[in-house]
Structures are given as C-alpha cells and as structure tokens.
PDB file of C-alpha atoms in Angstrom:
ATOM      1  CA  UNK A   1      -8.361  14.958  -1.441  1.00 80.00           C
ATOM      2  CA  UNK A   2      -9.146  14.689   2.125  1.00 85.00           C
ATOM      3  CA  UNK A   3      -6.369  14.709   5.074  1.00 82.00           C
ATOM      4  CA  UNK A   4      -8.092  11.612   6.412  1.00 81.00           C
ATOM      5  CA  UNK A   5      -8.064   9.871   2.619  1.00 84.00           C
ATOM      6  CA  UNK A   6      -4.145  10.527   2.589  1.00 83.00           C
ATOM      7  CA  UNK A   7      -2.169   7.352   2.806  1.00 82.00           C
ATOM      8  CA  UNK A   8       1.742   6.364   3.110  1.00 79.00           C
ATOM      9  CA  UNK A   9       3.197   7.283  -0.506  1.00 76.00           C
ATOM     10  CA  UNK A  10       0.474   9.704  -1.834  1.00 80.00           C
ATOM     11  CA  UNK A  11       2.071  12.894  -3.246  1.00 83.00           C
ATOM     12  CA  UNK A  12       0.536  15.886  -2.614  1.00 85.00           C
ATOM     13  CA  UNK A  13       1.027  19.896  -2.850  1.00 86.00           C
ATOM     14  CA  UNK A  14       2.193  21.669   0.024  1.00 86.00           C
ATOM     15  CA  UNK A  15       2.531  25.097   0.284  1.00 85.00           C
ATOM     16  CA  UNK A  16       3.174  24.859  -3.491  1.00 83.00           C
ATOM     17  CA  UNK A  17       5.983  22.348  -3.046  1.00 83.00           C
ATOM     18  CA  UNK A  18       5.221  18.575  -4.123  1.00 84.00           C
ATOM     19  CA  UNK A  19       5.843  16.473  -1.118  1.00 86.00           C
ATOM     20  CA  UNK A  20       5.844  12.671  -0.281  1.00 83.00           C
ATOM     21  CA  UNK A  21       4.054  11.498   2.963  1.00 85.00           C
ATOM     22  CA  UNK A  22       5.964   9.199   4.572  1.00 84.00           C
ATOM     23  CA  UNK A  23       4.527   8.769   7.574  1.00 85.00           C
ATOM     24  CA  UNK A  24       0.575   9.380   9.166  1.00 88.00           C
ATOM     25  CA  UNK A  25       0.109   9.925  13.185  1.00 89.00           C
ATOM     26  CA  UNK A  26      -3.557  10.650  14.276  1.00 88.00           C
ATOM     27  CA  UNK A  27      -4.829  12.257  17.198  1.00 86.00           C
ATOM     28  CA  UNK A  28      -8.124  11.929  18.062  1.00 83.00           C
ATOM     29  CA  UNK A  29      -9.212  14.060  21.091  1.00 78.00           C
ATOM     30  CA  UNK A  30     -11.488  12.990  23.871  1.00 73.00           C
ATOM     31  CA  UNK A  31     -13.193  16.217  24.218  1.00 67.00           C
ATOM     32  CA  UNK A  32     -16.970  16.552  22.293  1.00 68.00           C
ATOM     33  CA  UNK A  33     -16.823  18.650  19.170  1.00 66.00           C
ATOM     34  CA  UNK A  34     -12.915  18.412  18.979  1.00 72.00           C
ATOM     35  CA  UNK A  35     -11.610  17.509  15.515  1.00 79.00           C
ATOM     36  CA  UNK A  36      -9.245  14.555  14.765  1.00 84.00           C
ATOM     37  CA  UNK A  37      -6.078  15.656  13.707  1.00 87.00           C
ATOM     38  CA  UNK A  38      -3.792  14.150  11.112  1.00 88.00           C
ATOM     39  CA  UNK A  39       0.185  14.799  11.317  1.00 90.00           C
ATOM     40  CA  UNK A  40       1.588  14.045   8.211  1.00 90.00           C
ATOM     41  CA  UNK A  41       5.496  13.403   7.866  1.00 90.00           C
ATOM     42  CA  UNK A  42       6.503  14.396   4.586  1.00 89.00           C
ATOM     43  CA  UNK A  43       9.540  14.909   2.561  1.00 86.00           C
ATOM     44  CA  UNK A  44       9.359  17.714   0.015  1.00 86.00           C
ATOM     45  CA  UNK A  45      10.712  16.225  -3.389  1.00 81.00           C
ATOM     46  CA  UNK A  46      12.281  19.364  -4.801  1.00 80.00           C
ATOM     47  CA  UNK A  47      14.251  20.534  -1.955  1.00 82.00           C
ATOM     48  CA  UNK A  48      14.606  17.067  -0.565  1.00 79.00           C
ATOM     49  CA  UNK A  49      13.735  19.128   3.008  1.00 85.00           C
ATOM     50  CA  UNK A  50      11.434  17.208   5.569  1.00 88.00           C
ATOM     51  CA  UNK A  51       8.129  19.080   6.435  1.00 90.00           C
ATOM     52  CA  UNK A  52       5.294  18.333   9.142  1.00 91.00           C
ATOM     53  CA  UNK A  53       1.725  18.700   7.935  1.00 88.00           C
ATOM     54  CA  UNK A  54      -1.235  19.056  10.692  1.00 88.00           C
ATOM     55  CA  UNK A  55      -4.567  19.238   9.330  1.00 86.00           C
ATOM     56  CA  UNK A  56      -8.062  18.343  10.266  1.00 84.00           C
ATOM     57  CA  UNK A  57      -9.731  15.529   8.579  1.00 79.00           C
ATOM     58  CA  UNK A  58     -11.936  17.135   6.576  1.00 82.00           C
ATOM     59  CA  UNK A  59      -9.527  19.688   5.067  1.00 85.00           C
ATOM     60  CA  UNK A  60      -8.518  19.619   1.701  1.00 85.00           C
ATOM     61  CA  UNK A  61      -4.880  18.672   0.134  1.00 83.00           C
ATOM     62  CA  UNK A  62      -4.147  18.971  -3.276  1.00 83.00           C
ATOM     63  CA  UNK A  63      -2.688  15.584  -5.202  1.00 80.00           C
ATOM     64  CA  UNK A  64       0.047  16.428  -6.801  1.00 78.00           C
ATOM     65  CA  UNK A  65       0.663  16.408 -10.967  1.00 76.00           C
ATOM     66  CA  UNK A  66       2.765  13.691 -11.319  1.00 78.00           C
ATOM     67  CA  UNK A  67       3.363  10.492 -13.545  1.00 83.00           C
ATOM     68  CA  UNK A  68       5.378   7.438 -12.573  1.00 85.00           C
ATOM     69  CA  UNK A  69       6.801   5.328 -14.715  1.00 89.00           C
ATOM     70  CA  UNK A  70       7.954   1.987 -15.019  1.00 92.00           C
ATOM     71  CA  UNK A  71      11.991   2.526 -14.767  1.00 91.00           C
ATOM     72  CA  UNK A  72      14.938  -0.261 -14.746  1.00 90.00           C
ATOM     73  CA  UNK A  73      18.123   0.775 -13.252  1.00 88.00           C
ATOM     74  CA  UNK A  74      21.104   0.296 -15.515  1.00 87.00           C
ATOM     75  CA  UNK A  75      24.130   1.272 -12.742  1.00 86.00           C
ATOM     76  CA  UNK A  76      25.209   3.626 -10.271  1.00 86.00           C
ATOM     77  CA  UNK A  77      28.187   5.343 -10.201  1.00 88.00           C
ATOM     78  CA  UNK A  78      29.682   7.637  -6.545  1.00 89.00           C
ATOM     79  CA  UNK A  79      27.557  10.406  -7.460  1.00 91.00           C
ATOM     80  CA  UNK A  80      24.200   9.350  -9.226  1.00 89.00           C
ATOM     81  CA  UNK A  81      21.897   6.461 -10.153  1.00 88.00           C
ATOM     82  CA  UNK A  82      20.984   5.709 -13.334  1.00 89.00           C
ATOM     83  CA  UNK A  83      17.411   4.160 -14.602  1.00 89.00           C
ATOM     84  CA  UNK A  84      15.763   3.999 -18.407  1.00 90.00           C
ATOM     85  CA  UNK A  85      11.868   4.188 -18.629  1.00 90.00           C
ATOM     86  CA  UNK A  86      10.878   0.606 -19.841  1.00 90.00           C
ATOM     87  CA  UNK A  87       8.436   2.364 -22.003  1.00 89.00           C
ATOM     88  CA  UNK A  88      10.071   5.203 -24.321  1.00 89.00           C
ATOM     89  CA  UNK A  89      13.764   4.206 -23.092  1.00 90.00           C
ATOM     90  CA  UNK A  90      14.308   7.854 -21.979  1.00 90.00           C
ATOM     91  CA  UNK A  91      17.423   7.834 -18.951  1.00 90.00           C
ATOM     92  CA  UNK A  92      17.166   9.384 -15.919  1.00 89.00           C
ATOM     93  CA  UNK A  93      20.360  10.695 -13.536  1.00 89.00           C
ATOM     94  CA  UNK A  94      19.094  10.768 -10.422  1.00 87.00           C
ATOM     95  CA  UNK A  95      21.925  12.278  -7.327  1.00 86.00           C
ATOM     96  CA  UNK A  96      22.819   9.663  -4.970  1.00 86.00           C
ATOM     97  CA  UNK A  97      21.560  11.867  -2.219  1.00 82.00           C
ATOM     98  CA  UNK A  98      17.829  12.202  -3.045  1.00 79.00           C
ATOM     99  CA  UNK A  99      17.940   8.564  -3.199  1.00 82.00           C
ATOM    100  CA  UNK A 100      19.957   7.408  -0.072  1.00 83.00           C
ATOM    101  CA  UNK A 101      17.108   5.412   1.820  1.00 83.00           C
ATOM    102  CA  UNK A 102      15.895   3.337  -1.498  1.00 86.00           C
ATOM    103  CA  UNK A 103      19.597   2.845  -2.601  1.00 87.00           C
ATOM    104  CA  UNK A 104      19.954  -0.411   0.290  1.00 90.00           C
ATOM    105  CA  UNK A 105      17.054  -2.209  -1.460  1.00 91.00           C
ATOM    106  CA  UNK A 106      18.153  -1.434  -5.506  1.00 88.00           C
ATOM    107  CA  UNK A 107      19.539  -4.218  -7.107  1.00 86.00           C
ATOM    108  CA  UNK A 108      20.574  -4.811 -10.965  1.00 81.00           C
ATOM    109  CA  UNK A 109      17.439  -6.340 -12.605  1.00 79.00           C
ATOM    110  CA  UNK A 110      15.630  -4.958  -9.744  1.00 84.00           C
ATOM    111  CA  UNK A 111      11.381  -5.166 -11.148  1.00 85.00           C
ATOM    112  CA  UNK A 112       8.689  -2.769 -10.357  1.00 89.00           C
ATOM    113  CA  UNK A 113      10.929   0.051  -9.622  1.00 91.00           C
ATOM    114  CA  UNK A 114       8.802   3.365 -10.874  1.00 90.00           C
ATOM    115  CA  UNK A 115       9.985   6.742 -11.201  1.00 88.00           C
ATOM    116  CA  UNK A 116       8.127   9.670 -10.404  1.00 85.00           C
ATOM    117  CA  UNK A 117       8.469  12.343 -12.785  1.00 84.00           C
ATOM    118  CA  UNK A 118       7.891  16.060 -12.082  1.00 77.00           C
ATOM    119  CA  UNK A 119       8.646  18.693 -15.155  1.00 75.00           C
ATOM    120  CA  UNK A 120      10.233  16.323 -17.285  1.00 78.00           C
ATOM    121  CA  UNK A 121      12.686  15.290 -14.735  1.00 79.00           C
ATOM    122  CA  UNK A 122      12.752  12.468 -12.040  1.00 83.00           C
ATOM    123  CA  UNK A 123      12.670  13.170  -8.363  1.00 80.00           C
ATOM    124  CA  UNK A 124      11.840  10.185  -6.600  1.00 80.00           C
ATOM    125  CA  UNK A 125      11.685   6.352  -6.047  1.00 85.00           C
ATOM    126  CA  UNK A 126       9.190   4.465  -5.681  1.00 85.00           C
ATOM    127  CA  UNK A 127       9.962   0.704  -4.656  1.00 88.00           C
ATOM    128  CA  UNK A 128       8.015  -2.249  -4.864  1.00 90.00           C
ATOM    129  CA  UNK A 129       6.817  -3.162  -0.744  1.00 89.00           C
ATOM    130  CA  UNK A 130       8.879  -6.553  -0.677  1.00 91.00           C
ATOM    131  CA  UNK A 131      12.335  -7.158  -2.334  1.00 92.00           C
ATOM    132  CA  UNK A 132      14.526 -10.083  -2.596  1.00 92.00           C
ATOM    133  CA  UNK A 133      18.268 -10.098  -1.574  1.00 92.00           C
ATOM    134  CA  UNK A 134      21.090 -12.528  -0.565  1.00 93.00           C
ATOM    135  CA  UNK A 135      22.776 -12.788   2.871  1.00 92.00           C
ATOM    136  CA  UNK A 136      26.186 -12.454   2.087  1.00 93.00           C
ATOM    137  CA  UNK A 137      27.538 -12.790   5.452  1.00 92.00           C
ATOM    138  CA  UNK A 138      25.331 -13.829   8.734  1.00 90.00           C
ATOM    139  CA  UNK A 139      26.637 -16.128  11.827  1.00 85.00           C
ATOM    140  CA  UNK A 140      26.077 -19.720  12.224  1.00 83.00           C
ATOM    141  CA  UNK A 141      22.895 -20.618  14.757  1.00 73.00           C
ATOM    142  CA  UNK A 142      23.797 -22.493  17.631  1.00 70.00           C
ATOM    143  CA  UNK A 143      21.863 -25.921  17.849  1.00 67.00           C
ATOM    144  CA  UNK A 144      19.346 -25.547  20.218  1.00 63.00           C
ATOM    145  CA  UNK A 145      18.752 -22.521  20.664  1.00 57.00           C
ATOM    146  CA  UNK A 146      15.787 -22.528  18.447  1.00 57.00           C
ATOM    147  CA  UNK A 147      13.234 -23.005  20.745  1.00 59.00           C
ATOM    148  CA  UNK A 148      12.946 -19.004  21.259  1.00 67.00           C
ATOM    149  CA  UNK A 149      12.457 -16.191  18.673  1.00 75.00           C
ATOM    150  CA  UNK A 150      15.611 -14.830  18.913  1.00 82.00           C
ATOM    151  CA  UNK A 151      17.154 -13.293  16.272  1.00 87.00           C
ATOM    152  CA  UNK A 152      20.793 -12.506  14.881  1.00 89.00           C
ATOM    153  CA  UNK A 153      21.889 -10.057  12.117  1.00 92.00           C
ATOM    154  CA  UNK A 154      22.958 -10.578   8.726  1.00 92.00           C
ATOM    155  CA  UNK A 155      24.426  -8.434   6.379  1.00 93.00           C
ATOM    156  CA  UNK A 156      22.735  -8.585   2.575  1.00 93.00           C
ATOM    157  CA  UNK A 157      24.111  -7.784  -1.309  1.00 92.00           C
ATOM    158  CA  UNK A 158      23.523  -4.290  -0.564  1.00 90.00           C
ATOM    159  CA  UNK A 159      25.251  -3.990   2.429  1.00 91.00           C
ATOM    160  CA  UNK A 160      21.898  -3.511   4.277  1.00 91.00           C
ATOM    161  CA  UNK A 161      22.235  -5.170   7.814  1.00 93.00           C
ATOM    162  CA  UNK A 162      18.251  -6.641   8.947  1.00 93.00           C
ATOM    163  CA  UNK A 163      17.908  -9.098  12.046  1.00 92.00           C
ATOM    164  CA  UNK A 164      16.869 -12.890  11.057  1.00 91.00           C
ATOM    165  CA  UNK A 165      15.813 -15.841  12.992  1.00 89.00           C
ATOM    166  CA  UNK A 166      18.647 -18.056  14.206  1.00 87.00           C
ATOM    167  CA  UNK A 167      17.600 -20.637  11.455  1.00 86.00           C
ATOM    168  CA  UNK A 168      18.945 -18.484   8.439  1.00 88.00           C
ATOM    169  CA  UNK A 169      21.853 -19.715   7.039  1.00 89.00           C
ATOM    170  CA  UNK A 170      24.137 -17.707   4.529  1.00 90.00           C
ATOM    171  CA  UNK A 171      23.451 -17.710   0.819  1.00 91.00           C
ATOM    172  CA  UNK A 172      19.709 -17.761   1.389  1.00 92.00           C
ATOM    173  CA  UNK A 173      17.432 -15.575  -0.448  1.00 93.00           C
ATOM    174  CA  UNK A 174      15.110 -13.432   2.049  1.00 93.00           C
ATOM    175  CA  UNK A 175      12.297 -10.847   1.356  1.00 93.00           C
ATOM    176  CA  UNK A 176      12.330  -7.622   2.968  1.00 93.00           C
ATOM    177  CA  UNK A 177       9.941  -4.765   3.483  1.00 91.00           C
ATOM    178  CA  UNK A 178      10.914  -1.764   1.626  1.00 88.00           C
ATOM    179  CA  UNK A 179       9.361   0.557   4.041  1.00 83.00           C
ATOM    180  CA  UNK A 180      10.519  -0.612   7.255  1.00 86.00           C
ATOM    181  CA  UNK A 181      13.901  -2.529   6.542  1.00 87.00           C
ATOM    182  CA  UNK A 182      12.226  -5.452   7.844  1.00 90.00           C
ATOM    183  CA  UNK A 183      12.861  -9.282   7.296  1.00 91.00           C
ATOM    184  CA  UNK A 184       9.629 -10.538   6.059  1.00 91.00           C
ATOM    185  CA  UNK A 185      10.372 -14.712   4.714  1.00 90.00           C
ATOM    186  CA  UNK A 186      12.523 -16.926   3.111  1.00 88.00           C
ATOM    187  CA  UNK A 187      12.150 -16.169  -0.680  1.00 81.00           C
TER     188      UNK A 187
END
C-alpha cells in the first residue's frame, strides 16, 4: 500500500510491529522536485506505545494481517472489558488500559463495535464513527440567549463531558463523533 493511500484507521506493519494510524499530517514542499511527505501518527497495538511514521508518498507500507470481527460487549469490570464475537460466540478480555479512549463511547447493547484480532487474541477497538448517548446532567439555557452559537457542557451516560448548544435540555439523546469527542445532532 502506498503512504499517500493510507487513511485514519488502516493498520499497517511497522518496523514489524502492527500499528494503528490515528492521525495523517502532509507536507507538501514548495521547492521543484521535492517529495510530499506524509507523517503518520500511529499507535503500535502490541506494545500500546505511540510511534511517528514519515514517508514519501510513493513508498510502500505493508497492511497488516488482521481480521475484525463483529463483537458485543457483555460488561466491564476495574480491570478489563469484556466482548463475545456475534459470530462463533468466542469472549474476548481485553485490559482496561489498551482501551481507555473507546471506553467513554461503549455502552451495553452498543452495535457495530468490531474487534480486531491479531494471533488469536484481540488488541483493539474499532467503533462505529457516530454513537448515541444520554445527557445525564447539563445546565438549563437561559431564554434568550439563543440568538448566538454558544455552547455549554453536558456530562453523558459515560461520564464523557462534550459542549452542546444552549438549546439541549437534559435527558436528550445526542450523537457524537467517535473520533473527535464531538457533538454531532440530536438523535
């Protein structure tokens, strides 16, 4: 695979390592004949370790041998997460640790969850882009005050805190972007 095909997500081989991009800067130089160059932000999956990745665009990285599955989580205790391939009903443990930034967005019942399995065991996450949760605690708006964007924050199921228009009220169901922790709509 080409540097410049690599998106957000992709897994690929690093210095024999499998690693997870999670985020793509690209330089392109001014000067003639100068390469565009393609910094890749990635988090290796085995020793959990974040790694920087510059390459040219038309250099090769390797995709790495993985298969995700379709997984449901079935509950979490203080030390690991539990989830059972919807497929062959095989569990996974999975330590809270290696999961810490997905854990705000998991709920119960949670669908299109996939693992990603390396070796026969699971080292990653993978989360649907948009998920639903419930403000459980978020200040009133104040009445006219709607006329600008401003914003206010609420507190969700999880216990993840996003900022919301003034107009959200408490109890309602919002969508959220997975990658950026984002308030996207009203569900």
């Amino acid at each position: 695979m080409l540097a410049k095909d690599v998106k957000t997500g992709t897994v690929v081989v690093h210095e024999g390592n499998p690693c997870v991009i999670k985020g793509i800067t690209v330089n392109t130089p001014s000067a003639r004949g100068a390469a565009t160059l393609y910094k890749f932000r990635a988090r290796n999956l085995l020793t959990r370790n974040t790694v920087d990745i510059t390459m040219k665009g038309t250099d090769n990285l390797d995709e790495a041998d993985f298969a995700r599955r379709e997984v449901q989580m079935l509950y979490s205790d203080p030390t690991h997460l539990f989830v059972m391939d919807k497929e062959n009903f095989q569990q996974y443990e999975i330590p809270i640790d290696d999961v810490e930034e997905e854990l705000p967005y998991i709920t119960e019942g949670l669908e299109g969850i996939r693992a990603m399995i390396y070796n026969d065991g699971c080292v990653g996450l993978e989360l649907p882009t948009a998920v639903e949760l419930t403000i459980t605690q978020c200040d009133p708006g104040v009445k006219g005050n709607s006329a600008t964007s401003r914003t206010k924050p609420a507190t969700l199921e999880t216990g993840l805190v996003v900022q919301v228009p003034e107009y959200i009220k408490e109890g309602e169901r919002l969508k959220i972007d997975t990658r950026t922790g984002e308030f996207l709509a009203r569900a």
